[in-house]
């Protein structure tokens, strides 16, 4: 089993991760360029050597209900591999979708809303009126779903 210091040394070799010291001597590492709401790649790395890596979208890793895999007994190569895969799973490249800049959404009453990507935000319009602004496509479509709208094809 790698020591806490050895794991820190390995993780520090990933320049895209930002260290965040938390309580009880534990450390988290965030991937700020994550395309998803999830930013923590390494969570609760503890001085006793225990810790977790986010592997929900990575493949054949045993995960808890938060999508985290315990890395307590990982070797150096296993740790490097799982972190590389975790970062890739959160990267914009891995999560790029072909999303049009404009979509029409309609509800059961035939009301139509327009979802438009403008100036880095996803805006929902009811006619000329701005109904809502969202930081991600996912947030905007979740709002539209909750309001009873479906994408018009």
Short mmCIF file of C-alpha atoms in Angstrom, two decimals:
data_model
loop_
_atom_site.label_atom_id
_atom_site.label_comp_id
_atom_site.label_asym_id
_atom_site.label_seq_id
_atom_site.Cartn_x
_atom_site.Cartn_y
_atom_site.Cartn_z
CA UNK A 1 0.00 0.00 0.00
CA UNK A 2 1.24 3.46 -0.90
CA UNK A 3 1.66 5.95 1.92
CA UNK A 4 -0.22 9.22 2.11
CA UNK A 5 2.90 11.09 1.03
CA UNK A 6 3.45 8.76 -1.94
CA UNK A 7 -0.16 9.20 -3.06
CA UNK A 8 0.15 12.98 -2.70
CA UNK A 9 3.32 12.93 -4.78
CA UNK A 10 1.60 10.95 -7.55
CA UNK A 11 -1.53 13.12 -7.54
CA UNK A 12 0.52 16.32 -7.55
CA UNK A 13 1.88 15.22 -10.94
CA UNK A 14 -1.54 16.01 -12.44
CA UNK A 15 -1.34 19.78 -13.09
CA UNK A 16 -5.03 19.92 -13.99
CA UNK A 17 -5.97 19.02 -10.40
CA UNK A 18 -6.20 21.65 -7.68
CA UNK A 19 -5.46 20.65 -4.10
CA UNK A 20 -8.01 21.57 -1.40
CA UNK A 21 -7.08 20.80 2.21
CA UNK A 22 -10.10 19.80 4.30
CA UNK A 23 -10.70 18.65 7.88
CA UNK A 24 -8.76 15.98 9.83
CA UNK A 25 -5.69 16.27 7.61
CA UNK A 26 -7.60 15.04 4.58
CA UNK A 27 -7.14 16.40 1.07
CA UNK A 28 -9.43 16.71 -1.95
CA UNK A 29 -8.30 17.36 -5.51
CA UNK A 30 -10.63 19.25 -7.85
CA UNK A 31 -10.72 19.34 -11.64
CA UNK A 32 -11.97 22.87 -12.23
CA UNK A 33 -12.35 22.40 -16.00
CA UNK A 34 -14.89 19.62 -15.48
CA UNK A 35 -17.71 19.63 -18.02
CA UNK A 36 -20.01 18.18 -15.38
CA UNK A 37 -21.24 19.60 -12.08
CA UNK A 38 -18.90 17.11 -10.40
CA UNK A 39 -15.42 18.58 -9.87
CA UNK A 40 -13.84 16.41 -7.16
CA UNK A 41 -11.58 13.74 -8.67
CA UNK A 42 -9.80 12.64 -5.46
CA UNK A 43 -11.84 12.85 -2.29
CA UNK A 44 -10.90 12.49 1.39
CA UNK A 45 -7.31 11.39 0.85
CA UNK A 46 -6.44 10.67 4.47
CA UNK A 47 -3.05 10.50 6.23
CA UNK A 48 -3.77 6.80 6.90
CA UNK A 49 -3.62 6.19 3.11
CA UNK A 50 -7.33 5.84 2.54
CA UNK A 51 -9.09 7.89 -0.12
CA UNK A 52 -11.48 7.83 -3.05
CA UNK A 53 -11.46 8.61 -6.78
CA UNK A 54 -14.57 9.51 -8.77
CA UNK A 55 -15.16 6.66 -11.23
CA UNK A 56 -18.91 6.79 -11.83
CA UNK A 57 -18.52 7.13 -15.61
CA UNK A 58 -15.25 5.22 -15.98
CA UNK A 59 -16.03 1.55 -16.40
CA UNK A 60 -15.22 -1.52 -14.36
CA UNK A 61 -14.57 0.01 -10.96
CA UNK A 62 -16.51 -0.87 -7.85
CA UNK A 63 -18.16 2.36 -6.69
CA UNK A 64 -20.20 3.52 -3.74
CA UNK A 65 -23.52 5.33 -4.14
CA UNK A 66 -21.63 8.58 -4.91
CA UNK A 67 -19.63 7.03 -7.75
CA UNK A 68 -16.42 6.89 -5.71
CA UNK A 69 -13.85 4.06 -5.70
CA UNK A 70 -11.67 3.35 -2.68
CA UNK A 71 -7.95 3.65 -3.52
CA UNK A 72 -6.50 2.51 -0.19
CA UNK A 73 -4.61 -0.48 -1.61
CA UNK A 74 -3.82 0.86 -5.09
CA UNK A 75 -0.35 0.58 -6.56
CA UNK A 76 1.33 3.55 -8.21
CA UNK A 77 0.35 2.44 -11.71
CA UNK A 78 -3.23 1.68 -10.65
CA UNK A 79 -3.56 5.10 -9.01
CA UNK A 80 -2.18 6.91 -12.05
CA UNK A 81 -4.48 4.96 -14.35
CA UNK A 82 -7.67 5.55 -12.34
CA UNK A 83 -6.97 9.28 -11.96
CA UNK A 84 -6.27 9.67 -15.69
CA UNK A 85 -9.55 7.92 -16.48
CA UNK A 86 -11.47 9.99 -13.91
CA UNK A 87 -10.14 13.27 -15.32
CA UNK A 88 -10.96 12.18 -18.86
CA UNK A 89 -14.51 11.18 -17.85
CA UNK A 90 -15.09 14.73 -16.57
CA UNK A 91 -13.31 16.51 -19.42
CA UNK A 92 -15.13 18.70 -21.92
CA UNK A 93 -13.86 16.45 -24.74
CA UNK A 94 -15.44 13.33 -23.24
CA UNK A 95 -18.70 15.15 -22.58
CA UNK A 96 -19.06 17.09 -25.80
CA UNK A 97 -22.46 16.71 -27.36
CA UNK A 98 -23.76 17.99 -30.62
CA UNK A 99 -26.10 20.55 -29.16
CA UNK A 100 -27.68 23.12 -31.45
CA UNK A 101 -27.51 26.78 -30.42
CA UNK A 102 -31.29 26.99 -30.52
CA UNK A 103 -34.13 24.57 -29.71
CA UNK A 104 -37.91 24.80 -29.53
CA UNK A 105 -39.67 23.16 -26.59
CA UNK A 106 -43.44 22.61 -26.40
CA UNK A 107 -45.84 21.54 -23.64
CA UNK A 108 -49.21 19.75 -23.67
CA UNK A 109 -51.02 23.09 -24.10
CA UNK A 110 -49.07 23.81 -27.29
CA UNK A 111 -47.11 26.60 -25.58
CA UNK A 112 -43.63 26.95 -27.03
CA UNK A 113 -40.42 28.09 -25.35
CA UNK A 114 -37.17 28.80 -27.11
CA UNK A 115 -33.87 27.60 -25.64
CA UNK A 116 -30.95 29.65 -26.98
CA UNK A 117 -27.21 29.60 -26.25
CA UNK A 118 -26.06 33.23 -25.91
CA UNK A 119 -22.93 34.75 -24.37
CA UNK A 120 -22.02 31.59 -22.46
CA UNK A 121 -25.50 31.03 -21.00
CA UNK A 122 -28.50 28.93 -21.95
CA UNK A 123 -31.50 31.27 -22.03
CA UNK A 124 -35.15 30.23 -22.11
CA UNK A 125 -37.52 32.63 -23.85
CA UNK A 126 -41.31 32.80 -23.85
CA UNK A 127 -41.79 34.93 -26.92
CA UNK A 128 -39.68 38.07 -26.36
CA UNK A 129 -39.53 37.56 -22.58
CA UNK A 130 -36.59 35.91 -20.85
CA UNK A 131 -37.98 33.11 -18.68
CA UNK A 132 -34.69 31.83 -17.25
CA UNK A 133 -30.90 31.70 -17.66
CA UNK A 134 -28.73 28.68 -16.92
CA UNK A 135 -25.01 27.97 -16.84
CA UNK A 136 -25.31 24.60 -18.58
CA UNK A 137 -27.47 22.91 -21.19
CA UNK A 138 -28.23 20.18 -18.66
CA UNK A 139 -29.60 22.70 -16.13
CA UNK A 140 -31.73 24.38 -18.78
CA UNK A 141 -33.22 21.16 -20.11
CA UNK A 142 -33.86 19.90 -16.58
CA UNK A 143 -35.84 23.10 -15.90
CA UNK A 144 -37.83 22.66 -19.12
CA UNK A 145 -38.57 19.01 -18.28
CA UNK A 146 -39.75 19.98 -14.78
CA UNK A 147 -42.02 22.61 -16.31
CA UNK A 148 -43.64 19.99 -18.57
CA UNK A 149 -41.94 20.88 -21.85
CA UNK A 150 -40.50 18.47 -24.42
CA UNK A 151 -38.01 19.15 -27.17
CA UNK A 152 -39.72 19.69 -30.51
CA UNK A 153 -38.15 17.64 -33.31
#
